[in-house]
């Protein structure tokens, strides 16, 4: 009898419970007006010698019991192949400006300490050949950052010759003796990292002098990269929006405008983490709506930051030859309790999925200037795609956003208009909805819609002009709570599920859950 009463009470409560009405949103897409190309390199990754980002995350060694190919984890490779990683930035970060490439080649590696990240032993077991093997296994390209801080132009020039020479130079022969006769492709070259801080605390003028010299002497000799597919050189750029950073952009871009044949750059890097304040204090798991709203509000500042630096770049490079490359971005929270503080270990929640989608959409809207971005960092560090613990591996909510966004790689931006509405929490007022659309190479229209509101569902009415839209389907990512995470024990708490639109009166209607990221393709 008692059980019966409980069931009846529950049914009555469910019927009487206030249903949160779906917010109606009209979204218009003009598929006949394609804009800039959304470069696949906006979906780049960053892997630094930091914590368990490389060792354990990628590299376990060939004698490990963890299934591997020449020392590189098979599970991680399979997962990364599925998100079509366009490039991986390596070996840092701050680590790059203390890295000496000779330590990491040949049978005898030089063992050092990693002073930037926890002062731990750096075995250099993972060096140039292992990185290139990894890149090859996941089907990606190399973005190598050379040591402009403590190294010399000659050291960097030798590294590039070692990696890329096809003719029988001493360095080419040394590479061949290390089992790689064919030259490697280096798609991107970072000329230092944060040279205004951990990269050597330089003034913009001093950096510029050094950078010009590196730009001239560090050459790529790969015959496949001399005419077409030339290596892109990325100079250090700003790390924020204050005058110190606008001065930096001014100095580098003004010099670029007058550059001669003897030096050149193809990109200016920008670093911007979502952190609210230093040192990072926000929890990555076990937080509430206050922290959700504040982090999302802060992450949206990326748009203004890009506008600010793009405006300076436009003055000196109106043809937009130099790309703005946001090669470090993502959430940076307090280290997980009990972890090594220098390893930057954090969990990854539904909030990070929303944050990732909002930033990727911002980059896409600036695709004419922003042609590269690398989330920090790929595995086990900061806003990671993948977390590992010995033989265990789990894919994060951010990983799934990257997977859902694969169709946007090298697609063409299509304008979307909508009334975002607002989500209010305490002192925070944020746009409730964000959206982005693009046409993939096969002519398909893809639409992404983020519902930032953690409580209210949204009913989206899609009007697609320029094509005869009949239906739309794809995937949606949501979770029970904003701080829901995937763990080794419960890996499927935040995973995408199928979604499709219902056709109604010539329009397509999509029902979006609160705090969700959705990607659909429109069928004609
Ligand atoms: O991603 C962690 C660190 O953040 C990088 O090494 C450095 O470039 C930045 O300050």
Short mmCIF file of C-alpha atoms and ligand atoms in Angstrom, two decimals:
data_model
loop_
_atom_site.label_atom_id
_atom_site.label_comp_id
_atom_site.label_asym_id
_atom_site.label_seq_id
_atom_site.Cartn_x
_atom_site.Cartn_y
_atom_site.Cartn_z
CA UNK A 1 0.00 0.00 0.00
CA UNK A 2 2.86 2.32 0.98
CA UNK A 3 4.64 1.67 -2.31
CA UNK A 4 1.41 2.37 -4.21
CA UNK A 5 0.98 5.72 -2.43
CA UNK A 6 4.57 6.70 -3.22
CA UNK A 7 4.07 5.93 -6.92
CA UNK A 8 0.80 7.90 -7.05
CA UNK A 9 2.41 10.85 -5.25
CA UNK A 10 5.31 10.83 -7.69
CA UNK A 11 2.96 10.78 -10.69
CA UNK A 12 0.91 13.67 -9.27
CA UNK A 13 4.12 15.64 -8.57
CA UNK A 14 5.39 15.04 -12.07
CA UNK A 15 2.15 16.26 -13.62
CA UNK A 16 1.98 19.29 -11.34
CA UNK A 17 5.68 20.21 -11.68
CA UNK A 18 6.13 23.50 -13.48
CA UNK A 19 7.49 22.84 -16.96
CA UNK A 20 10.05 25.35 -18.11
CA UNK A 21 8.70 26.79 -21.34
CA UNK A 22 11.03 26.55 -24.30
CA UNK A 23 12.35 29.91 -25.41
CA UNK A 24 11.49 30.51 -29.08
CA UNK A 25 14.34 31.58 -31.32
CA UNK A 26 14.12 32.42 -35.01
CA UNK A 27 17.31 31.67 -36.85
CA UNK A 28 17.77 32.75 -40.47
CA UNK A 29 20.55 31.45 -42.64
CA UNK A 30 21.33 32.77 -46.08
CA UNK A 31 23.12 29.91 -47.77
CA UNK A 32 23.54 31.94 -50.96
CA UNK A 33 25.95 34.36 -49.26
CA UNK A 34 29.12 32.43 -48.39
CA UNK A 35 31.84 34.30 -46.50
CA UNK A 36 35.40 33.47 -45.48
CA UNK A 37 36.84 29.98 -45.35
CA UNK A 38 36.81 28.48 -41.85
CA UNK A 39 40.38 27.19 -41.87
CA UNK A 40 40.70 23.69 -40.50
CA UNK A 41 43.66 24.98 -38.48
CA UNK A 42 41.20 26.73 -36.16
CA UNK A 43 40.81 23.26 -34.64
CA UNK A 44 44.52 22.79 -33.84
CA UNK A 45 45.88 21.24 -30.66
CA UNK A 46 48.76 22.04 -28.32
CA UNK A 47 50.97 19.41 -26.66
CA UNK A 48 53.69 20.65 -24.32
CA UNK A 49 56.21 18.76 -22.22
CA UNK A 50 54.12 19.52 -19.16
CA UNK A 51 52.76 17.13 -16.54
CA UNK A 52 51.25 14.08 -18.21
CA UNK A 53 50.57 15.81 -21.52
CA UNK A 54 53.28 13.91 -23.39
CA UNK A 55 54.55 11.20 -21.04
CA UNK A 56 51.63 8.86 -20.16
CA UNK A 57 49.24 10.91 -22.33
CA UNK A 58 50.89 10.09 -25.66
CA UNK A 59 54.10 8.26 -24.92
CA UNK A 60 54.24 5.07 -22.89
CA UNK A 61 57.30 3.45 -24.52
CA UNK A 62 57.35 0.37 -26.71
CA UNK A 63 57.81 -2.04 -23.80
CA UNK A 64 54.68 -0.78 -21.99
CA UNK A 65 51.77 -3.16 -21.33
CA UNK A 66 49.50 -0.39 -22.63
CA UNK A 67 48.82 -1.17 -26.31
CA UNK A 68 51.07 1.08 -28.38
CA UNK A 69 52.73 1.52 -31.74
CA UNK A 70 56.42 2.35 -31.40
CA UNK A 71 55.73 3.71 -27.90
CA UNK A 72 52.68 5.82 -28.79
CA UNK A 73 49.34 4.86 -27.18
CA UNK A 74 46.92 3.25 -29.63
CA UNK A 75 43.78 4.33 -27.74
CA UNK A 76 44.80 7.99 -27.83
CA UNK A 77 45.72 7.79 -31.53
CA UNK A 78 42.33 6.27 -32.39
CA UNK A 79 40.49 8.96 -30.45
CA UNK A 80 42.48 11.80 -32.02
CA UNK A 81 42.07 10.47 -35.56
CA UNK A 82 38.32 10.82 -35.13
CA UNK A 83 38.56 14.57 -34.52
CA UNK A 84 40.81 15.20 -37.56
CA UNK A 85 43.44 17.21 -35.69
CA UNK A 86 44.86 19.62 -38.31
CA UNK A 87 48.08 20.48 -36.49
CA UNK A 88 49.79 19.95 -33.15
CA UNK A 89 51.92 22.69 -31.60
CA UNK A 90 54.99 21.26 -29.84
CA UNK A 91 57.19 21.18 -27.68
CA UNK A 92 55.78 24.22 -25.83
CA UNK A 93 54.75 26.68 -24.47
CA UNK A 94 57.28 27.95 -22.01
CA UNK A 95 59.11 24.63 -22.39
CA UNK A 96 60.00 25.47 -26.01
CA UNK A 97 62.26 28.39 -25.08
CA UNK A 98 64.47 26.14 -22.97
CA UNK A 99 64.35 23.14 -25.33
CA UNK A 100 67.46 21.91 -27.12
CA UNK A 101 66.49 19.58 -29.92
CA UNK A 102 69.72 17.56 -29.81
CA UNK A 103 68.71 16.33 -26.33
CA UNK A 104 65.86 14.42 -27.95
CA UNK A 105 67.43 12.56 -30.90
CA UNK A 106 69.58 9.47 -31.27
CA UNK A 107 70.03 6.42 -29.07
CA UNK A 108 71.42 8.36 -26.08
CA UNK A 109 69.03 11.02 -24.81
CA UNK A 110 70.08 13.88 -22.53
CA UNK A 111 68.19 13.76 -19.24
CA UNK A 112 67.34 17.17 -17.85
CA UNK A 113 64.92 18.81 -15.46
CA UNK A 114 61.76 20.57 -16.54
CA UNK A 115 62.11 23.86 -14.62
CA UNK A 116 58.92 25.34 -16.08
CA UNK A 117 56.60 22.55 -15.01
CA UNK A 118 57.15 20.95 -11.63
CA UNK A 119 60.93 20.61 -11.81
CA UNK A 120 60.52 16.95 -12.74
CA UNK A 121 62.92 14.79 -14.74
CA UNK A 122 62.64 15.30 -18.51
CA UNK A 123 63.96 12.13 -20.09
CA UNK A 124 63.78 13.49 -23.64
CA UNK A 125 62.61 10.03 -24.70
CA UNK A 126 59.95 11.82 -26.71
CA UNK A 127 61.88 13.96 -29.18
CA UNK A 128 61.69 15.01 -32.82
CA UNK A 129 61.26 11.53 -34.32
CA UNK A 130 58.68 10.44 -31.78
CA UNK A 131 56.71 13.66 -32.30
CA UNK A 132 56.76 13.25 -36.07
CA UNK A 133 55.73 9.60 -35.74
CA UNK A 134 52.83 10.67 -33.52
CA UNK A 135 51.76 13.37 -36.02
CA UNK A 136 51.88 10.77 -38.76
CA UNK A 137 49.85 8.23 -36.79
CA UNK A 138 47.04 10.71 -36.08
CA UNK A 139 47.13 12.16 -39.63
CA UNK A 140 48.05 15.68 -38.56
CA UNK A 141 50.72 18.30 -39.29
CA UNK A 142 53.62 19.64 -37.25
CA UNK A 143 53.61 23.10 -35.69
CA UNK A 144 57.11 23.27 -34.21
CA UNK A 145 58.05 26.10 -31.84
CA UNK A 146 61.76 26.86 -31.94
CA UNK A 147 63.79 28.07 -29.00
CA UNK A 148 64.15 31.82 -29.47
CA UNK A 149 64.61 32.44 -25.73
CA UNK A 150 67.72 30.52 -24.66
CA UNK A 151 68.70 29.15 -28.07
CA UNK A 152 70.40 30.71 -31.07
CA UNK A 153 69.28 31.17 -34.68
CA UNK A 154 71.99 28.65 -35.64
CA UNK A 155 70.59 25.98 -33.28
CA UNK A 156 67.10 26.45 -34.72
CA UNK A 157 68.44 26.54 -38.29
CA UNK A 158 70.24 23.24 -37.68
CA UNK A 159 67.06 21.67 -36.30
CA UNK A 160 65.11 22.67 -39.39
CA UNK A 161 67.86 21.40 -41.65
CA UNK A 162 67.92 18.13 -39.69
CA UNK A 163 64.16 17.74 -40.09
CA UNK A 164 63.67 18.94 -43.65
CA UNK A 165 66.83 18.56 -45.79
CA UNK A 166 66.58 16.14 -48.72
CA UNK A 167 70.12 16.55 -49.97
CA UNK A 168 73.05 14.70 -48.46
CA UNK A 169 74.18 17.23 -45.83
CA UNK A 170 75.75 16.07 -42.59
CA UNK A 171 72.50 16.77 -40.73
CA UNK A 172 70.43 14.96 -43.36
CA UNK A 173 72.70 11.93 -43.01
CA UNK A 174 72.35 12.06 -39.25
CA UNK A 175 68.55 12.02 -39.58
CA UNK A 176 68.76 9.09 -42.01
CA UNK A 177 71.04 7.26 -39.56
CA UNK A 178 68.28 7.80 -36.98
CA UNK A 179 65.97 5.79 -39.22
CA UNK A 180 64.24 8.56 -41.16
CA UNK A 181 65.77 9.11 -44.61
CA UNK A 182 62.77 11.05 -45.95
CA UNK A 183 62.54 14.73 -45.00
CA UNK A 184 59.83 15.66 -42.55
CA UNK A 185 57.19 18.24 -43.30
CA UNK A 186 57.08 21.17 -40.90
CA UNK A 187 53.87 23.02 -41.73
CA UNK A 188 54.11 25.76 -39.10
CA UNK A 189 57.05 27.31 -37.29
CA UNK A 190 56.65 29.23 -34.03
CA UNK A 191 59.31 31.93 -33.63
CA UNK A 192 59.44 31.79 -29.82
CA UNK A 193 56.68 31.62 -27.25
CA UNK A 194 55.45 34.40 -24.94
CA UNK A 195 58.76 36.21 -25.40
CA UNK A 196 57.31 38.98 -23.22
CA UNK A 197 57.24 36.57 -20.26
CA UNK A 198 58.55 33.00 -19.88
CA UNK A 199 60.15 33.21 -23.33
CA UNK A 200 62.78 35.69 -22.13
CA UNK A 201 60.99 38.77 -20.81
CA UNK A 202 61.83 40.79 -23.90
CA UNK A 203 60.69 44.23 -24.96
CA UNK A 204 58.85 44.22 -28.31
CA UNK A 205 61.85 45.93 -29.94
CA UNK A 206 64.33 43.36 -28.68
CA UNK A 207 62.03 40.52 -29.69
CA UNK A 208 61.64 42.00 -33.15
CA UNK A 209 65.41 42.08 -33.70
CA UNK A 210 65.77 38.46 -32.64
CA UNK A 211 62.69 37.33 -34.52
CA UNK A 212 63.92 38.87 -37.81
CA UNK A 213 67.15 36.98 -37.47
CA UNK A 214 65.35 33.66 -36.77
CA UNK A 215 62.94 34.33 -39.62
CA UNK A 216 65.88 34.73 -42.01
CA UNK A 217 68.16 31.91 -40.93
CA UNK A 218 65.70 29.15 -39.99
CA UNK A 219 64.90 27.58 -43.35
CA UNK A 220 62.75 24.71 -44.46
CA UNK A 221 64.55 22.65 -47.13
CA UNK A 222 61.85 20.06 -47.80
CA UNK A 223 61.45 20.05 -51.62
CA UNK A 224 57.72 19.50 -51.16
CA UNK A 225 57.51 22.78 -49.25
CA UNK A 226 59.61 25.13 -51.33
CA UNK A 227 57.00 26.18 -53.91
CA UNK A 228 53.61 25.04 -52.61
CA UNK A 229 52.76 24.17 -48.99
CA UNK A 230 55.34 26.59 -47.67
CA UNK A 231 56.01 26.59 -43.95
CA UNK A 232 54.14 29.34 -42.14
CA UNK A 233 56.20 31.41 -39.70
CA UNK A 234 54.32 32.60 -36.63
CA UNK A 235 55.70 35.50 -34.60
CA UNK A 236 54.97 36.00 -30.92
CA UNK A 237 52.02 38.32 -30.47
CA UNK A 238 49.91 39.64 -27.61
CA UNK A 239 48.76 37.97 -24.41
CA UNK A 240 45.88 40.31 -23.53
CA UNK A 241 44.10 43.53 -24.35
CA UNK A 242 45.95 46.15 -22.29
CA UNK A 243 48.30 48.76 -23.75
CA UNK A 244 51.34 46.58 -23.17
CA UNK A 245 49.81 44.10 -25.64
CA UNK A 246 48.51 46.57 -28.19
CA UNK A 247 52.01 48.12 -28.22
CA UNK A 248 53.44 44.67 -28.94
CA UNK A 249 51.08 44.10 -31.87
CA UNK A 250 51.80 47.60 -33.19
CA UNK A 251 55.56 47.09 -33.05
CA UNK A 252 55.55 43.73 -34.84
CA UNK A 253 52.95 44.68 -37.46
CA UNK A 254 54.52 48.08 -38.20
CA UNK A 255 57.82 46.33 -38.85
CA UNK A 256 56.03 43.75 -41.00
CA UNK A 257 54.62 46.50 -43.21
CA UNK A 258 58.17 47.53 -44.05
CA UNK A 259 59.71 44.10 -44.15
CA UNK A 260 62.26 43.30 -46.85
CA UNK A 261 63.01 40.08 -48.74
CA UNK A 262 65.25 38.89 -45.93
CA UNK A 263 62.58 38.23 -43.34
CA UNK A 264 58.88 37.53 -43.28
CA UNK A 265 56.06 36.27 -41.08
CA UNK A 266 52.77 34.63 -41.99
CA UNK A 267 51.09 34.81 -38.62
CA UNK A 268 50.96 36.60 -35.30
CA UNK A 269 50.24 34.45 -32.28
CA UNK A 270 47.80 35.48 -29.53
CA UNK A 271 47.34 33.78 -26.16
CA UNK A 272 44.21 34.19 -24.11
CA UNK A 273 43.00 31.86 -21.36
CA UNK A 274 39.62 31.97 -19.64
CA UNK A 275 40.79 32.33 -16.09
CA UNK A 276 38.91 35.31 -14.50
CA UNK A 277 41.89 36.13 -12.24
CA UNK A 278 45.41 34.89 -11.50
CA UNK A 279 46.28 32.55 -9.94
CA UNK A 280 43.51 30.36 -11.36
CA UNK A 281 41.08 29.71 -8.50
CA UNK A 282 37.86 28.47 -10.07
CA UNK A 283 37.09 24.80 -9.52
CA UNK A 284 36.87 22.57 -12.59
CA UNK A 285 34.28 20.28 -10.98
CA UNK A 286 31.85 20.68 -8.10
CA UNK A 287 30.96 24.29 -8.90
CA UNK A 288 27.63 26.06 -9.14
CA UNK A 289 25.78 28.42 -11.42
CA UNK A 290 27.69 31.51 -10.22
CA UNK A 291 30.95 30.05 -11.48
CA UNK A 292 29.27 28.85 -14.66
CA UNK A 293 27.91 32.31 -15.50
CA UNK A 294 31.15 34.08 -14.61
CA UNK A 295 33.38 31.79 -16.68
CA UNK A 296 31.06 31.98 -19.70
CA UNK A 297 30.92 35.77 -19.43
CA UNK A 298 34.72 35.96 -19.26
CA UNK A 299 35.26 33.63 -22.20
CA UNK A 300 33.14 35.86 -24.44
CA UNK A 301 35.82 38.57 -24.05
CA UNK A 302 37.73 36.65 -26.74
CA UNK A 303 35.62 38.45 -29.35
CA UNK A 304 36.69 41.95 -28.25
CA UNK A 305 40.29 40.84 -27.94
CA UNK A 306 40.34 39.58 -31.51
CA UNK A 307 38.65 42.77 -32.74
CA UNK A 308 41.19 44.92 -30.91
CA UNK A 309 44.26 43.21 -32.33
CA UNK A 310 42.69 42.69 -35.77
CA UNK A 311 42.11 46.46 -36.01
CA UNK A 312 45.82 47.09 -35.44
CA UNK A 313 46.74 44.40 -37.95
CA UNK A 314 44.33 45.91 -40.50
CA UNK A 315 46.25 49.22 -40.29
CA UNK A 316 49.53 47.61 -41.38
CA UNK A 317 48.24 44.63 -43.32
CA UNK A 318 44.90 45.54 -44.91
CA UNK A 319 45.14 42.56 -47.25
CA UNK A 320 45.17 40.26 -44.23
CA UNK A 321 48.25 38.36 -45.32
CA UNK A 322 49.29 37.81 -41.71
CA UNK A 323 46.97 35.46 -39.86
CA UNK A 324 46.04 35.97 -36.23
CA UNK A 325 46.77 32.60 -34.65
CA UNK A 326 45.22 32.04 -31.22
CA UNK A 327 47.68 29.27 -30.46
CA UNK A 328 46.93 29.04 -26.74
CA UNK A 329 43.40 29.36 -25.44
CA UNK A 330 40.96 27.52 -23.21
CA UNK A 331 39.86 27.33 -19.59
CA UNK A 332 42.46 27.46 -16.83
CA UNK A 333 41.12 26.44 -13.42
CA UNK A 334 42.64 25.61 -10.03
CA UNK A 335 44.67 22.38 -10.09
CA UNK A 336 42.71 19.34 -8.93
CA UNK A 337 43.32 18.72 -5.19
CA UNK A 338 46.20 16.33 -4.65
CA UNK A 339 47.72 16.88 -8.10
CA UNK A 340 51.18 18.31 -8.73
CA UNK A 341 50.60 22.09 -8.95
CA UNK A 342 53.01 22.31 -11.87
CA UNK A 343 51.08 19.75 -13.91
CA UNK A 344 47.97 21.92 -14.50
CA UNK A 345 45.53 19.04 -14.02
CA UNK A 346 41.83 19.93 -14.21
CA UNK A 347 38.56 18.19 -14.98
CA UNK A 348 36.49 19.07 -18.01
CA UNK A 349 32.76 19.63 -17.67
CA UNK A 350 29.68 20.59 -19.65
CA UNK A 351 30.72 24.18 -18.96
CA UNK A 352 33.90 23.54 -20.96
CA UNK A 353 31.87 22.16 -23.85
CA UNK A 354 29.81 25.37 -23.96
CA UNK A 355 33.00 27.45 -23.61
CA UNK A 356 34.68 25.57 -26.47
CA UNK A 357 31.70 26.01 -28.79
CA UNK A 358 31.44 29.75 -28.05
CA UNK A 359 35.14 30.29 -28.78
CA UNK A 360 35.14 28.20 -31.95
CA UNK A 361 32.17 30.25 -33.16
CA UNK A 362 34.01 33.49 -32.38
CA UNK A 363 37.03 32.27 -34.35
CA UNK A 364 34.79 31.28 -37.27
CA UNK A 365 33.15 34.71 -37.31
CA UNK A 366 36.64 36.23 -37.65
CA UNK A 367 37.79 33.62 -40.16
CA UNK A 368 39.14 36.22 -42.56
CA UNK A 369 41.88 37.10 -40.04
CA UNK A 370 41.89 34.23 -37.53
CA UNK A 371 43.26 31.29 -39.48
CA UNK A 372 44.74 29.21 -36.70
CA UNK A 373 43.95 28.34 -33.08
CA UNK A 374 45.31 25.73 -30.71
CA UNK A 375 43.39 24.77 -27.61
CA UNK A 376 45.52 24.24 -24.48
CA UNK A 377 46.21 21.45 -24.14
CA UNK A 378 45.49 18.18 -25.91
CA UNK A 379 45.85 15.54 -23.16
CA UNK A 380 45.80 15.67 -19.33
CA UNK A 381 46.62 19.40 -19.16
CA UNK A 382 44.18 22.35 -18.81
CA UNK A 383 41.15 22.09 -21.16
CA UNK A 384 42.06 18.67 -22.49
CA UNK A 385 40.41 16.50 -25.11
CA UNK A 386 41.49 13.33 -23.35
CA UNK A 387 42.34 12.29 -19.80
CA UNK A 388 44.45 9.20 -19.10
CA UNK A 389 45.47 7.30 -16.00
CA UNK A 390 47.87 4.47 -16.78
CA UNK A 391 45.86 2.12 -19.02
CA UNK A 392 42.60 4.07 -18.59
CA UNK A 393 41.42 6.78 -20.97
CA UNK A 394 38.34 9.01 -20.99
CA UNK A 395 37.09 11.49 -23.59
CA UNK A 396 36.02 14.87 -22.26
CA UNK A 397 32.99 17.01 -23.17
CA UNK A 398 35.42 19.30 -25.06
CA UNK A 399 36.55 16.31 -27.14
CA UNK A 400 32.96 15.74 -28.24
CA UNK A 401 32.56 19.38 -29.28
CA UNK A 402 35.65 19.02 -31.48
CA UNK A 403 34.21 15.83 -32.95
CA UNK A 404 30.87 17.46 -33.69
CA UNK A 405 32.65 20.42 -35.33
CA UNK A 406 34.65 18.28 -37.81
CA UNK A 407 32.31 19.21 -40.72
CA UNK A 408 33.24 22.88 -40.19
CA UNK A 409 36.91 22.21 -41.02
CA UNK A 410 37.70 24.07 -44.28
CA UNK A 411 34.03 24.92 -44.77
CA UNK A 412 32.79 28.34 -45.88
CA UNK A 413 31.18 30.66 -43.40
CA UNK A 414 27.51 31.45 -44.02
CA UNK A 415 25.81 34.41 -42.28
CA UNK A 416 23.22 33.64 -39.59
CA UNK A 417 20.87 36.13 -37.99
CA UNK A 418 19.02 35.54 -34.76
CA UNK A 419 17.89 37.28 -31.64
CA UNK A 420 20.12 35.76 -28.96
CA UNK A 421 17.83 36.71 -26.09
CA UNK A 422 19.41 36.74 -22.67
CA UNK A 423 20.22 34.43 -19.81
CA UNK A 424 20.40 36.23 -16.48
CA UNK A 425 22.01 34.97 -13.33
CA UNK A 426 22.74 37.31 -10.42
CA UNK A 427 24.74 40.22 -11.80
CA UNK A 428 25.45 38.41 -15.05
CA UNK A 429 23.47 38.90 -18.24
CA UNK A 430 24.65 36.77 -21.13
CA UNK A 431 23.41 35.99 -24.62
CA UNK A 432 21.19 32.94 -24.25
CA UNK A 433 21.84 31.55 -27.71
CA UNK A 434 24.85 31.48 -29.97
CA UNK A 435 24.90 30.08 -33.50
CA UNK A 436 27.12 29.60 -36.50
CA UNK A 437 26.57 28.17 -39.97
CA UNK A 438 28.78 27.08 -42.85
CA UNK A 439 28.77 25.25 -46.15
CA UNK A 440 31.03 22.24 -46.38
CA UNK A 441 32.95 21.40 -49.57
CA UNK A 442 30.19 19.01 -50.69
CA UNK A 443 27.67 21.89 -50.60
CA UNK A 444 25.92 20.80 -47.39
CA UNK A 445 24.80 23.49 -44.94
CA UNK A 446 25.82 22.88 -41.32
CA UNK A 447 24.42 24.78 -38.35
CA UNK A 448 25.71 24.96 -34.80
CA UNK A 449 23.54 26.29 -31.98
CA UNK A 450 24.62 26.65 -28.36
CA UNK A 451 22.02 27.08 -25.66
CA UNK A 452 23.95 28.79 -22.86
CA UNK A 453 20.96 28.85 -20.49
CA UNK A 454 21.33 26.04 -17.95
CA UNK A 455 17.56 25.96 -17.20
CA UNK A 456 15.51 26.88 -20.23
CA UNK A 457 15.19 24.75 -23.33
CA UNK A 458 15.01 26.54 -26.67
CA UNK A 459 12.75 25.97 -29.63
CA UNK A 460 14.67 27.04 -32.71
CA UNK A 461 12.89 27.84 -35.94
CA UNK A 462 15.39 27.47 -38.78
CA UNK A 463 14.76 29.46 -41.96
CA UNK A 464 17.26 28.57 -44.62
CA UNK A 465 17.12 30.70 -47.73
CA UNK A 466 19.13 29.90 -50.83
CA UNK A 467 18.33 26.18 -50.62
CA UNK A 468 15.22 24.04 -50.37
CA UNK A 469 15.61 22.83 -46.78
CA UNK A 470 13.61 19.68 -46.11
CA UNK A 471 15.05 18.35 -42.87
CA UNK A 472 17.96 18.68 -40.49
CA UNK A 473 19.67 16.15 -38.26
CA UNK A 474 22.84 15.76 -36.28
CA UNK A 475 24.01 15.52 -32.69
CA UNK A 476 23.45 17.38 -29.47
CA UNK A 477 25.63 17.41 -26.37
CA UNK A 478 24.10 18.13 -22.98
CA UNK A 479 24.39 16.92 -19.40
CA UNK A 480 22.41 16.75 -16.17
CA UNK A 481 24.36 19.65 -14.63
CA UNK A 482 26.74 22.39 -15.76
CA UNK A 483 29.52 20.69 -13.83
CA UNK A 484 28.79 17.17 -15.11
CA UNK A 485 32.00 15.45 -16.17
CA UNK A 486 33.11 12.16 -17.69
CA UNK A 487 35.24 10.03 -15.40
CA UNK A 488 37.11 6.74 -15.86
CA UNK A 489 34.32 5.08 -13.87
CA UNK A 490 31.44 6.89 -15.64
CA UNK A 491 32.75 7.87 -19.09
CA UNK A 492 29.36 8.46 -20.75
CA UNK A 493 27.76 11.19 -18.63
CA UNK A 494 28.40 13.86 -21.26
CA UNK A 495 28.23 12.29 -24.72
CA UNK A 496 26.43 13.43 -27.87
CA UNK A 497 23.08 12.00 -28.84
CA UNK A 498 21.14 12.20 -32.10
CA UNK A 499 18.80 15.10 -32.77
CA UNK A 500 16.59 15.96 -35.72
CA UNK A 501 14.36 18.85 -36.72
CA UNK A 502 10.69 18.58 -37.43
CA UNK A 503 9.44 20.26 -40.61
CA UNK A 504 6.54 22.63 -40.03
CA UNK A 505 5.06 25.11 -42.48
CA UNK A 506 8.19 25.24 -44.64
CA UNK A 507 10.41 25.73 -41.59
CA UNK A 508 12.56 23.41 -39.53
CA UNK A 509 11.94 23.24 -35.78
CA UNK A 510 14.66 22.07 -33.40
CA UNK A 511 14.08 21.47 -29.69
CA UNK A 512 17.29 22.23 -27.80
CA UNK A 513 17.92 21.22 -24.24
CA UNK A 514 19.29 23.67 -21.68
CA UNK A 515 23.14 23.99 -21.61
CA UNK A 516 23.60 22.22 -24.89
CA UNK A 517 25.79 22.30 -27.98
CA UNK A 518 24.11 21.10 -31.18
CA UNK A 519 25.38 20.57 -34.72
CA UNK A 520 23.00 19.61 -37.54
CA UNK A 521 23.26 19.35 -41.28
CA UNK A 522 20.43 20.57 -43.45
CA UNK A 523 19.10 18.19 -46.09
CA UNK A 524 17.76 19.63 -49.34
O1 LIG B 1 49.74 26.20 -21.48
C1 LIG B 1 50.50 26.43 -20.35
C2 LIG B 1 51.42 27.64 -20.48
O2 LIG B 1 50.65 28.79 -20.61
C3 LIG B 1 52.32 27.69 -21.68
O3 LIG B 1 53.48 26.96 -21.50
C4 LIG B 1 52.64 29.14 -21.78
O4 LIG B 1 52.94 29.53 -23.10
C5 LIG B 1 51.40 29.81 -21.25
O5 LIG B 1 51.70 30.80 -20.33
#
